[in-house]
Amino acid sequence: MSTTTERPTPLAPAAPAVKPAKARRRGESAPMTTALAHGALILASLIALFPVAWILYVSLGPDKTDYLHPGDILGKMTLSNYSTVLFDTDFFTWFGNAFIVAGATTVVGVMIAASTGYAVSRMRFPGHRPLMWSLLVTQMFPIAVLIVPMYTILSALDLLDSYLGLILVYSTTTVPYCAWLLKGYFDTIPVEIDEAGRVDGLSPFGTFWRLVLPLARPGLAVAAFYSFLTAWAEVAFASTFMLSSDKYTLAVGLQTFVSEHDAQWNLMAATAVLIAIPSSVLFYLVQRHLVTGLTAGASKS
């Protein structure tokens, strides 16, 4: 009887361990997607900043034709354009007029919009929905269509060439948007705060003024910023309704540097930079409220 001895089979070499891929967290973007997104944002920022940088650069050229030869400005940069605008023109008159109109428009527009938005958010009176939709419809008409009827109305009310007339016109532009914005923000404030105010004996206006408005500061900041910019930089209404040169706002005064036979682009660029400074300062003051104010109410109607 023969026996067969089985030789042991040699073990195969172990396969190298494969390192598991790092699991991506929920909501985390791929590195390539993140790089493309950042690149697109940087490019968009450069495109947005280029006109501002160009105006600032042209304003440093002493001659009105320097914008045709921008390379020559580097060798002769000067601040003479700014001194000419500040001391040899009616800049401070324009600035005062613009500040009066923009400041009053901001106060009037925000208060009307806040009371309107609060009433629609909290009260269910007849016609509250048509009211908000009618405000939205008013934004559909272009300025070219509105100028003639508004001119006729202001003329009949003897409000042409007056601060009050221009303030009322700007308020009709800012109130619809701000009312919708603040209505959405008031919707995010709990109704229990109003009920607590009534328990403490506050009137509806007292509750609105003392309890709700302090909580709505981000929304109010956005509405005020929008109202101020609308009145500060507007040209069409101001140039049509303000007939006297001593009533010109900054945007209208800017046009005096360009005529049919002459164009002082260097002075115009310097004035444009000076006009942008108050807007930039206001933006810096309210920037921490802008994101909160703009996104509040986005998930609620």
PDB file of C-alpha atoms in Angstrom:
ATOM      1  CA  MET A   1       0.000   0.000   0.000  1.00  0.00           C
ATOM      2  CA  SER A   2       1.544   3.231  -1.156  1.00  0.00           C
ATOM      3  CA  THR A   3       0.993   6.519   0.528  1.00  0.00           C
ATOM      4  CA  THR A   4       1.026   9.915  -1.172  1.00  0.00           C
ATOM      5  CA  THR A   5       2.352  12.820   0.721  1.00  0.00           C
ATOM      6  CA  GLU A   6       0.677  16.140  -0.176  1.00  0.00           C
ATOM      7  CA  ARG A   7       3.008  19.012  -0.312  1.00  0.00           C
ATOM      8  CA  PRO A   8       1.749  22.179   1.350  1.00  0.00           C
ATOM      9  CA  THR A   9       0.589  24.815  -1.118  1.00  0.00           C
ATOM     10  CA  PRO A  10       2.682  27.972  -0.827  1.00  0.00           C
ATOM     11  CA  LEU A  11       0.729  30.929   0.414  1.00  0.00           C
ATOM     12  CA  ALA A  12       0.052  33.661  -2.115  1.00  0.00           C
ATOM     13  CA  PRO A  13       1.604  37.014  -1.253  1.00  0.00           C
ATOM     14  CA  ALA A  14      -0.838  39.240   0.573  1.00  0.00           C
ATOM     15  CA  ALA A  15      -2.309  42.035  -1.509  1.00  0.00           C
ATOM     16  CA  PRO A  16      -1.260  45.518  -0.394  1.00  0.00           C
ATOM     17  CA  ALA A  17      -3.846  47.122   1.819  1.00  0.00           C
ATOM     18  CA  VAL A  18      -5.905  49.756  -0.012  1.00  0.00           C
ATOM     19  CA  LYS A  19      -6.275  52.911   1.977  1.00  0.00           C
ATOM     20  CA  PRO A  20      -9.964  53.758   2.084  1.00  0.00           C
ATOM     21  CA  ALA A  21     -10.895  57.028   0.456  1.00  0.00           C
ATOM     22  CA  LYS A  22     -11.613  59.797   2.870  1.00  0.00           C
ATOM     23  CA  ALA A  23     -15.331  60.147   3.209  1.00  0.00           C
ATOM     24  CA  ARG A  24     -16.590  63.604   2.279  1.00  0.00           C
ATOM     25  CA  ARG A  25     -18.676  65.261   4.890  1.00  0.00           C
ATOM     26  CA  ARG A  26     -22.227  66.146   4.099  1.00  0.00           C
ATOM     27  CA  GLY A  27     -22.386  69.509   2.363  1.00  0.00           C
ATOM     28  CA  GLU A  28     -18.620  69.579   1.751  1.00  0.00           C
ATOM     29  CA  SER A  29     -17.633  70.396  -1.830  1.00  0.00           C
ATOM     30  CA  ALA A  30     -14.934  68.665  -3.818  1.00  0.00           C
ATOM     31  CA  PRO A  31     -11.550  70.483  -3.925  1.00  0.00           C
ATOM     32  CA  MET A  32     -11.912  71.141  -7.660  1.00  0.00           C
ATOM     33  CA  THR A  33     -15.397  72.581  -7.191  1.00  0.00           C
ATOM     34  CA  THR A  34     -14.180  74.803  -4.371  1.00  0.00           C
ATOM     35  CA  ALA A  35     -11.239  76.052  -6.452  1.00  0.00           C
ATOM     36  CA  LEU A  36     -13.503  76.844  -9.426  1.00  0.00           C
ATOM     37  CA  ALA A  37     -16.002  78.643  -7.196  1.00  0.00           C
ATOM     38  CA  HIS A  38     -13.274  80.772  -5.595  1.00  0.00           C
ATOM     39  CA  GLY A  39     -11.785  81.528  -8.997  1.00  0.00           C
ATOM     40  CA  ALA A  40     -15.147  82.630 -10.346  1.00  0.00           C
ATOM     41  CA  LEU A  41     -15.752  84.855  -7.305  1.00  0.00           C
ATOM     42  CA  ILE A  42     -12.320  86.445  -7.605  1.00  0.00           C
ATOM     43  CA  LEU A  43     -12.896  87.114 -11.300  1.00  0.00           C
ATOM     44  CA  ALA A  44     -16.331  88.621 -10.610  1.00  0.00           C
ATOM     45  CA  SER A  45     -14.832  90.831  -7.879  1.00  0.00           C
ATOM     46  CA  LEU A  46     -12.138  92.115 -10.234  1.00  0.00           C
ATOM     47  CA  ILE A  47     -14.726  92.877 -12.908  1.00  0.00           C
ATOM     48  CA  ALA A  48     -16.856  94.768 -10.370  1.00  0.00           C
ATOM     49  CA  LEU A  49     -13.899  96.731  -8.989  1.00  0.00           C
ATOM     50  CA  PHE A  50     -12.384  97.676 -12.336  1.00  0.00           C
ATOM     51  CA  PRO A  51     -14.780 100.597 -13.135  1.00  0.00           C
ATOM     52  CA  VAL A  52     -14.240 102.044  -9.653  1.00  0.00           C
ATOM     53  CA  ALA A  53     -10.463 101.756  -9.934  1.00  0.00           C
ATOM     54  CA  TRP A  54     -10.569 103.263 -13.431  1.00  0.00           C
ATOM     55  CA  ILE A  55     -12.569 106.312 -12.304  1.00  0.00           C
ATOM     56  CA  LEU A  56     -10.188 106.807  -9.391  1.00  0.00           C
ATOM     57  CA  TYR A  57      -7.202 106.551 -11.726  1.00  0.00           C
ATOM     58  CA  VAL A  58      -8.624 108.982 -14.289  1.00  0.00           C
ATOM     59  CA  SER A  59      -9.449 111.480 -11.534  1.00  0.00           C
ATOM     60  CA  LEU A  60      -5.719 111.819 -10.838  1.00  0.00           C
ATOM     61  CA  GLY A  61      -4.973 113.089 -14.346  1.00  0.00           C
ATOM     62  CA  PRO A  62      -4.689 116.900 -14.557  1.00  0.00           C
ATOM     63  CA  ASP A  63      -5.990 117.254 -18.127  1.00  0.00           C
ATOM     64  CA  LYS A  64      -9.509 116.593 -19.360  1.00  0.00           C
ATOM     65  CA  THR A  65      -8.229 114.416 -22.211  1.00  0.00           C
ATOM     66  CA  ASP A  66      -6.019 112.196 -20.069  1.00  0.00           C
ATOM     67  CA  TYR A  67      -8.566 109.389 -20.235  1.00  0.00           C
ATOM     68  CA  LEU A  68      -7.612 109.006 -23.912  1.00  0.00           C
ATOM     69  CA  HIS A  69      -3.974 108.357 -22.947  1.00  0.00           C
ATOM     70  CA  PRO A  70      -4.171 106.559 -19.563  1.00  0.00           C
ATOM     71  CA  GLY A  71      -0.519 105.582 -19.631  1.00  0.00           C
ATOM     72  CA  ASP A  72       0.549 109.220 -19.369  1.00  0.00           C
ATOM     73  CA  ILE A  73      -1.296 109.725 -16.072  1.00  0.00           C
ATOM     74  CA  LEU A  74       1.300 107.756 -14.085  1.00  0.00           C
ATOM     75  CA  GLY A  75       3.934 110.399 -14.670  1.00  0.00           C
ATOM     76  CA  LYS A  76       1.819 113.405 -13.701  1.00  0.00           C
ATOM     77  CA  MET A  77      -0.595 112.279 -10.989  1.00  0.00           C
ATOM     78  CA  THR A  78      -2.052 115.144  -8.983  1.00  0.00           C
ATOM     79  CA  LEU A  79      -4.907 116.000  -6.645  1.00  0.00           C
ATOM     80  CA  SER A  80      -5.636 119.285  -8.398  1.00  0.00           C
ATOM     81  CA  ASN A  81      -8.940 117.986  -9.753  1.00  0.00           C
ATOM     82  CA  TYR A  82     -10.217 117.468  -6.230  1.00  0.00           C
ATOM     83  CA  SER A  83      -9.171 120.925  -5.082  1.00  0.00           C
ATOM     84  CA  THR A  84     -10.860 122.437  -8.153  1.00  0.00           C
ATOM     85  CA  VAL A  85     -14.103 120.569  -7.482  1.00  0.00           C
ATOM     86  CA  LEU A  86     -14.123 121.404  -3.776  1.00  0.00           C
ATOM     87  CA  PHE A  87     -13.189 125.088  -3.960  1.00  0.00           C
ATOM     88  CA  ASP A  88     -14.024 126.317  -7.465  1.00  0.00           C
ATOM     89  CA  THR A  89     -17.476 124.759  -7.980  1.00  0.00           C
ATOM     90  CA  ASP A  90     -20.764 124.561  -6.070  1.00  0.00           C
ATOM     91  CA  PHE A  91     -19.867 121.123  -4.726  1.00  0.00           C
ATOM     92  CA  PHE A  92     -20.779 121.849  -1.113  1.00  0.00           C
ATOM     93  CA  THR A  93     -24.147 123.280  -2.193  1.00  0.00           C
ATOM     94  CA  TRP A  94     -24.818 120.132  -4.198  1.00  0.00           C
ATOM     95  CA  PHE A  95     -23.660 118.012  -1.288  1.00  0.00           C
ATOM     96  CA  GLY A  96     -25.965 119.782   1.164  1.00  0.00           C
ATOM     97  CA  ASN A  97     -28.951 119.481  -1.148  1.00  0.00           C
ATOM     98  CA  ALA A  98     -28.270 115.779  -1.755  1.00  0.00           C
ATOM     99  CA  PHE A  99     -27.849 115.114   1.957  1.00  0.00           C
ATOM    100  CA  ILE A 100     -31.117 116.851   2.827  1.00  0.00           C
ATOM    101  CA  VAL A 101     -33.052 114.955   0.171  1.00  0.00           C
ATOM    102  CA  ALA A 102     -31.419 111.573   0.827  1.00  0.00           C
ATOM    103  CA  GLY A 103     -31.669 111.871   4.608  1.00  0.00           C
ATOM    104  CA  ALA A 104     -35.327 112.899   4.559  1.00  0.00           C
ATOM    105  CA  THR A 105     -36.155 110.195   2.008  1.00  0.00           C
ATOM    106  CA  THR A 106     -34.510 107.613   4.253  1.00  0.00           C
ATOM    107  CA  VAL A 107     -36.488 108.668   7.333  1.00  0.00           C
ATOM    108  CA  VAL A 108     -39.853 109.054   5.574  1.00  0.00           C
ATOM    109  CA  GLY A 109     -39.467 105.977   3.391  1.00  0.00           C
ATOM    110  CA  VAL A 110     -38.335 103.651   6.173  1.00  0.00           C
ATOM    111  CA  MET A 111     -41.048 104.741   8.599  1.00  0.00           C
ATOM    112  CA  ILE A 112     -43.844 104.341   6.044  1.00  0.00           C
ATOM    113  CA  ALA A 113     -42.446 101.015   4.865  1.00  0.00           C
ATOM    114  CA  ALA A 114     -41.987  99.744   8.428  1.00  0.00           C
ATOM    115  CA  SER A 115     -45.532 100.611   9.479  1.00  0.00           C
ATOM    116  CA  THR A 116     -46.931  99.119   6.265  1.00  0.00           C
ATOM    117  CA  GLY A 117     -44.907  95.919   6.579  1.00  0.00           C
ATOM    118  CA  TYR A 118     -45.833  95.512  10.244  1.00  0.00           C
ATOM    119  CA  ALA A 119     -49.538  96.067   9.589  1.00  0.00           C
ATOM    120  CA  VAL A 120     -49.631  93.474   6.794  1.00  0.00           C
ATOM    121  CA  SER A 121     -47.552  91.018   8.821  1.00  0.00           C
ATOM    122  CA  ARG A 122     -49.637  91.189  11.982  1.00  0.00           C
ATOM    123  CA  MET A 123     -53.129  92.366  10.987  1.00  0.00           C
ATOM    124  CA  ARG A 124     -55.652  90.733   8.691  1.00  0.00           C
ATOM    125  CA  PHE A 125     -57.651  93.727   7.523  1.00  0.00           C
ATOM    126  CA  PRO A 126     -59.683  93.725   4.280  1.00  0.00           C
ATOM    127  CA  GLY A 127     -57.413  94.223   1.297  1.00  0.00           C
ATOM    128  CA  HIS A 128     -54.099  93.542   3.009  1.00  0.00           C
ATOM    129  CA  ARG A 129     -52.964  91.197   0.224  1.00  0.00           C
ATOM    130  CA  PRO A 130     -54.040  93.497  -2.655  1.00  0.00           C
ATOM    131  CA  LEU A 131     -52.199  96.309  -0.863  1.00  0.00           C
ATOM    132  CA  MET A 132     -48.873  94.505  -1.023  1.00  0.00           C
ATOM    133  CA  TRP A 133     -49.420  93.385  -4.608  1.00  0.00           C
ATOM    134  CA  SER A 134     -50.305  96.926  -5.640  1.00  0.00           C
ATOM    135  CA  LEU A 135     -47.010  98.090  -4.133  1.00  0.00           C
ATOM    136  CA  LEU A 136     -45.237  95.465  -6.176  1.00  0.00           C
ATOM    137  CA  VAL A 137     -47.010  96.497  -9.383  1.00  0.00           C
ATOM    138  CA  THR A 138     -45.821 100.091  -8.972  1.00  0.00           C
ATOM    139  CA  GLN A 139     -42.253  98.867  -9.464  1.00  0.00           C
ATOM    140  CA  MET A 140     -43.069  97.651 -12.981  1.00  0.00           C
ATOM    141  CA  PHE A 141     -43.311 101.121 -14.530  1.00  0.00           C
ATOM    142  CA  PRO A 142     -40.076 102.600 -15.948  1.00  0.00           C
ATOM    143  CA  ILE A 143     -38.951 106.096 -15.023  1.00  0.00           C
ATOM    144  CA  ALA A 144     -39.601 107.397 -18.548  1.00  0.00           C
ATOM    145  CA  VAL A 145     -43.295 106.600 -18.110  1.00  0.00           C
ATOM    146  CA  LEU A 146     -43.543 108.146 -14.642  1.00  0.00           C
ATOM    147  CA  ILE A 147     -41.735 111.446 -15.205  1.00  0.00           C
ATOM    148  CA  VAL A 148     -44.492 113.211 -17.166  1.00  0.00           C
ATOM    149  CA  PRO A 149     -47.423 112.412 -14.820  1.00  0.00           C
ATOM    150  CA  MET A 150     -45.285 113.123 -11.751  1.00  0.00           C
ATOM    151  CA  TYR A 151     -44.220 116.444 -13.240  1.00  0.00           C
ATOM    152  CA  THR A 152     -47.875 117.327 -13.800  1.00  0.00           C
ATOM    153  CA  ILE A 153     -48.815 116.365 -10.236  1.00  0.00           C
ATOM    154  CA  LEU A 154     -45.936 118.295  -8.653  1.00  0.00           C
ATOM    155  CA  SER A 155     -46.726 121.321 -10.810  1.00  0.00           C
ATOM    156  CA  ALA A 156     -50.387 121.246  -9.724  1.00  0.00           C
ATOM    157  CA  LEU A 157     -49.315 120.999  -6.065  1.00  0.00           C
ATOM    158  CA  ASP A 158     -46.723 123.763  -6.476  1.00  0.00           C
ATOM    159  CA  LEU A 159     -43.962 121.358  -5.420  1.00  0.00           C
ATOM    160  CA  LEU A 160     -41.668 121.720  -8.416  1.00  0.00           C
ATOM    161  CA  ASP A 161     -38.148 122.879  -7.594  1.00  0.00           C
ATOM    162  CA  SER A 162     -38.637 122.015  -3.925  1.00  0.00           C
ATOM    163  CA  TYR A 163     -37.037 119.536  -1.564  1.00  0.00           C
ATOM    164  CA  LEU A 164     -40.421 118.231  -0.419  1.00  0.00           C
ATOM    165  CA  GLY A 165     -41.537 117.359  -3.940  1.00  0.00           C
ATOM    166  CA  LEU A 166     -38.352 115.405  -4.677  1.00  0.00           C
ATOM    167  CA  ILE A 167     -38.504 113.649  -1.296  1.00  0.00           C
ATOM    168  CA  LEU A 168     -42.076 112.502  -1.969  1.00  0.00           C
ATOM    169  CA  VAL A 169     -41.101 111.244  -5.417  1.00  0.00           C
ATOM    170  CA  TYR A 170     -38.175 109.251  -4.028  1.00  0.00           C
ATOM    171  CA  SER A 171     -40.350 107.873  -1.224  1.00  0.00           C
ATOM    172  CA  THR A 172     -42.780 106.440  -3.764  1.00  0.00           C
ATOM    173  CA  THR A 173     -39.801 104.587  -5.230  1.00  0.00           C
ATOM    174  CA  THR A 174     -38.335 103.234  -2.000  1.00  0.00           C
ATOM    175  CA  VAL A 175     -41.476 102.384  -0.001  1.00  0.00           C
ATOM    176  CA  PRO A 176     -42.706  99.417  -2.127  1.00  0.00           C
ATOM    177  CA  TYR A 177     -39.426  97.494  -1.982  1.00  0.00           C
ATOM    178  CA  CYS A 178     -38.763  98.338   1.669  1.00  0.00           C
ATOM    179  CA  ALA A 179     -42.315  97.376   2.672  1.00  0.00           C
ATOM    180  CA  TRP A 180     -41.889  93.912   1.161  1.00  0.00           C
ATOM    181  CA  LEU A 181     -38.469  93.563   2.753  1.00  0.00           C
ATOM    182  CA  LEU A 182     -39.641  94.561   6.229  1.00  0.00           C
ATOM    183  CA  LYS A 183     -42.841  92.523   5.981  1.00  0.00           C
ATOM    184  CA  GLY A 184     -40.722  89.407   5.479  1.00  0.00           C
ATOM    185  CA  TYR A 185     -38.524  90.396   8.428  1.00  0.00           C
ATOM    186  CA  PHE A 186     -41.481  91.061  10.741  1.00  0.00           C
ATOM    187  CA  ASP A 187     -42.803  87.600   9.880  1.00  0.00           C
ATOM    188  CA  THR A 188     -39.728  86.108  11.569  1.00  0.00           C
ATOM    189  CA  ILE A 189     -40.392  87.923  14.861  1.00  0.00           C
ATOM    190  CA  PRO A 190     -42.595  85.785  17.171  1.00  0.00           C
ATOM    191  CA  VAL A 191     -46.163  86.975  17.615  1.00  0.00           C
ATOM    192  CA  GLU A 192     -45.841  86.242  21.330  1.00  0.00           C
ATOM    193  CA  ILE A 193     -43.870  89.480  21.681  1.00  0.00           C
ATOM    194  CA  ASP A 194     -46.929  91.438  20.541  1.00  0.00           C
ATOM    195  CA  GLU A 195     -49.129  89.500  22.955  1.00  0.00           C
ATOM    196  CA  ALA A 196     -46.722  90.232  25.815  1.00  0.00           C
ATOM    197  CA  GLY A 197     -46.884  93.925  24.951  1.00  0.00           C
ATOM    198  CA  ARG A 198     -50.678  93.920  25.071  1.00  0.00           C
ATOM    199  CA  VAL A 199     -50.589  92.138  28.427  1.00  0.00           C
ATOM    200  CA  ASP A 200     -48.321  94.897  29.736  1.00  0.00           C
ATOM    201  CA  GLY A 201     -50.854  97.494  28.597  1.00  0.00           C
ATOM    202  CA  LEU A 202     -49.116  98.751  25.469  1.00  0.00           C
ATOM    203  CA  SER A 203     -51.148  99.995  22.541  1.00  0.00           C
ATOM    204  CA  PRO A 204     -50.563  98.423  19.098  1.00  0.00           C
ATOM    205  CA  PHE A 205     -48.350 101.372  18.149  1.00  0.00           C
ATOM    206  CA  GLY A 206     -46.515 101.160  21.475  1.00  0.00           C
ATOM    207  CA  THR A 207     -45.828  97.483  20.875  1.00  0.00           C
ATOM    208  CA  PHE A 208     -44.593  98.252  17.381  1.00  0.00           C
ATOM    209  CA  TRP A 209     -42.388 101.146  18.494  1.00  0.00           C
ATOM    210  CA  ARG A 210     -40.971  99.814  21.762  1.00  0.00           C
ATOM    211  CA  LEU A 211     -40.776  96.054  21.214  1.00  0.00           C
ATOM    212  CA  VAL A 212     -40.811  95.119  17.533  1.00  0.00           C
ATOM    213  CA  LEU A 213     -38.715  97.868  15.925  1.00  0.00           C
ATOM    214  CA  PRO A 214     -35.650  97.272  18.171  1.00  0.00           C
ATOM    215  CA  LEU A 215     -35.699  93.615  17.112  1.00  0.00           C
ATOM    216  CA  ALA A 216     -35.934  94.579  13.443  1.00  0.00           C
ATOM    217  CA  ARG A 217     -32.703  96.589  13.306  1.00  0.00           C
ATOM    218  CA  PRO A 218     -31.065  94.445  10.580  1.00  0.00           C
ATOM    219  CA  GLY A 219     -34.089  94.835   8.311  1.00  0.00           C
ATOM    220  CA  LEU A 220     -34.332  98.543   9.052  1.00  0.00           C
ATOM    221  CA  ALA A 221     -30.622  98.950   8.265  1.00  0.00           C
ATOM    222  CA  VAL A 222     -31.061  97.368   4.832  1.00  0.00           C
ATOM    223  CA  ALA A 223     -34.141  99.474   4.114  1.00  0.00           C
ATOM    224  CA  ALA A 224     -32.332 102.649   5.183  1.00  0.00           C
ATOM    225  CA  PHE A 225     -29.301 101.780   3.062  1.00  0.00           C
ATOM    226  CA  TYR A 226     -31.457 101.155  -0.003  1.00  0.00           C
ATOM    227  CA  SER A 227     -33.472 104.351   0.525  1.00  0.00           C
ATOM    228  CA  PHE A 228     -30.367 106.478   0.990  1.00  0.00           C
ATOM    229  CA  LEU A 229     -28.645 105.135  -2.135  1.00  0.00           C
ATOM    230  CA  THR A 230     -31.799 105.578  -4.212  1.00  0.00           C
ATOM    231  CA  ALA A 231     -32.032 109.268  -3.357  1.00  0.00           C
ATOM    232  CA  TRP A 232     -28.285 109.942  -3.235  1.00  0.00           C
ATOM    233  CA  ALA A 233     -27.408 108.764  -6.749  1.00  0.00           C
ATOM    234  CA  GLU A 234     -30.643 109.378  -8.680  1.00  0.00           C
ATOM    235  CA  VAL A 235     -30.385 111.627 -11.746  1.00  0.00           C
ATOM    236  CA  ALA A 236     -33.560 111.516 -13.877  1.00  0.00           C
ATOM    237  CA  PHE A 237     -36.091 112.837 -11.345  1.00  0.00           C
ATOM    238  CA  ALA A 238     -33.679 115.333  -9.780  1.00  0.00           C
ATOM    239  CA  SER A 239     -32.625 116.860 -13.100  1.00  0.00           C
ATOM    240  CA  THR A 240     -36.273 117.177 -14.193  1.00  0.00           C
ATOM    241  CA  PHE A 241     -37.918 118.466 -11.013  1.00  0.00           C
ATOM    242  CA  MET A 242     -35.133 120.671  -9.602  1.00  0.00           C
ATOM    243  CA  LEU A 243     -35.020 123.693 -11.898  1.00  0.00           C
ATOM    244  CA  SER A 244     -32.775 126.108  -9.982  1.00  0.00           C
ATOM    245  CA  SER A 245     -29.021 125.649  -9.962  1.00  0.00           C
ATOM    246  CA  ASP A 246     -28.929 126.237  -6.206  1.00  0.00           C
ATOM    247  CA  LYS A 247     -31.242 123.226  -5.751  1.00  0.00           C
ATOM    248  CA  TYR A 248     -29.091 120.772  -7.700  1.00  0.00           C
ATOM    249  CA  THR A 249     -28.113 117.565  -5.975  1.00  0.00           C
ATOM    250  CA  LEU A 250     -24.719 115.934  -6.468  1.00  0.00           C
ATOM    251  CA  ALA A 251     -25.841 113.692  -9.298  1.00  0.00           C
ATOM    252  CA  VAL A 252     -27.289 116.659 -11.199  1.00  0.00           C
ATOM    253  CA  GLY A 253     -24.316 118.890 -10.458  1.00  0.00           C
ATOM    254  CA  LEU A 254     -22.106 116.191 -11.925  1.00  0.00           C
ATOM    255  CA  GLN A 255     -23.721 116.825 -15.306  1.00  0.00           C
ATOM    256  CA  THR A 256     -22.550 120.426 -15.377  1.00  0.00           C
ATOM    257  CA  PHE A 257     -19.052 119.238 -16.267  1.00  0.00           C
ATOM    258  CA  VAL A 258     -20.311 117.869 -19.594  1.00  0.00           C
ATOM    259  CA  SER A 259     -21.868 120.194 -22.167  1.00  0.00           C
ATOM    260  CA  GLU A 260     -22.477 120.136 -25.896  1.00  0.00           C
ATOM    261  CA  HIS A 261     -19.100 121.653 -26.720  1.00  0.00           C
ATOM    262  CA  ASP A 262     -16.925 120.654 -23.791  1.00  0.00           C
ATOM    263  CA  ALA A 263     -16.436 117.701 -21.445  1.00  0.00           C
ATOM    264  CA  GLN A 264     -14.243 117.971 -18.355  1.00  0.00           C
ATOM    265  CA  TRP A 265     -13.892 114.275 -17.683  1.00  0.00           C
ATOM    266  CA  ASN A 266     -11.148 114.755 -15.100  1.00  0.00           C
ATOM    267  CA  LEU A 267     -13.370 116.926 -12.894  1.00  0.00           C
ATOM    268  CA  MET A 268     -16.298 114.617 -13.471  1.00  0.00           C
ATOM    269  CA  ALA A 269     -14.229 111.623 -12.341  1.00  0.00           C
ATOM    270  CA  ALA A 270     -13.049 113.447  -9.221  1.00  0.00           C
ATOM    271  CA  THR A 271     -16.614 114.422  -8.333  1.00  0.00           C
ATOM    272  CA  ALA A 272     -17.770 110.839  -8.862  1.00  0.00           C
ATOM    273  CA  VAL A 273     -15.166 109.638  -6.356  1.00  0.00           C
ATOM    274  CA  LEU A 274     -16.281 112.244  -3.815  1.00  0.00           C
ATOM    275  CA  ILE A 275     -19.917 111.227  -4.307  1.00  0.00           C
ATOM    276  CA  ALA A 276     -19.043 107.593  -3.559  1.00  0.00           C
ATOM    277  CA  ILE A 277     -17.410 108.357  -0.201  1.00  0.00           C
ATOM    278  CA  PRO A 278     -20.638 108.893   1.852  1.00  0.00           C
ATOM    279  CA  SER A 279     -22.174 105.753   0.329  1.00  0.00           C
ATOM    280  CA  SER A 280     -19.083 103.748   1.238  1.00  0.00           C
ATOM    281  CA  VAL A 281     -19.129 105.071   4.800  1.00  0.00           C
ATOM    282  CA  LEU A 282     -22.807 104.177   5.175  1.00  0.00           C
ATOM    283  CA  PHE A 283     -22.154 100.703   3.785  1.00  0.00           C
ATOM    284  CA  TYR A 284     -19.353 100.207   6.316  1.00  0.00           C
ATOM    285  CA  LEU A 285     -21.686 101.187   9.165  1.00  0.00           C
ATOM    286  CA  VAL A 286     -24.522  98.826   8.200  1.00  0.00           C
ATOM    287  CA  GLN A 287     -22.604  95.951   6.584  1.00  0.00           C
ATOM    288  CA  ARG A 288     -22.977  93.628   9.577  1.00  0.00           C
ATOM    289  CA  HIS A 289     -26.753  93.922   9.272  1.00  0.00           C
ATOM    290  CA  LEU A 290     -26.980  93.504   5.488  1.00  0.00           C
ATOM    291  CA  VAL A 291     -26.787  89.708   5.243  1.00  0.00           C
ATOM    292  CA  THR A 292     -29.215  89.174   8.125  1.00  0.00           C
ATOM    293  CA  GLY A 293     -31.621  91.777   6.831  1.00  0.00           C
ATOM    294  CA  LEU A 294     -31.589  90.530   3.237  1.00  0.00           C
ATOM    295  CA  THR A 295     -31.995  86.835   4.067  1.00  0.00           C
ATOM    296  CA  ALA A 296     -34.549  87.168   6.870  1.00  0.00           C
ATOM    297  CA  GLY A 297     -37.964  85.995   5.787  1.00  0.00           C
ATOM    298  CA  ALA A 298     -36.614  84.177   2.739  1.00  0.00           C
ATOM    299  CA  SER A 299     -38.215  80.917   3.880  1.00  0.00           C
ATOM    300  CA  LYS A 300     -41.505  82.490   4.934  1.00  0.00           C
ATOM    301  CA  SER A 301     -44.089  84.317   2.903  1.00  0.00           C
TER     302      SER A 301
END
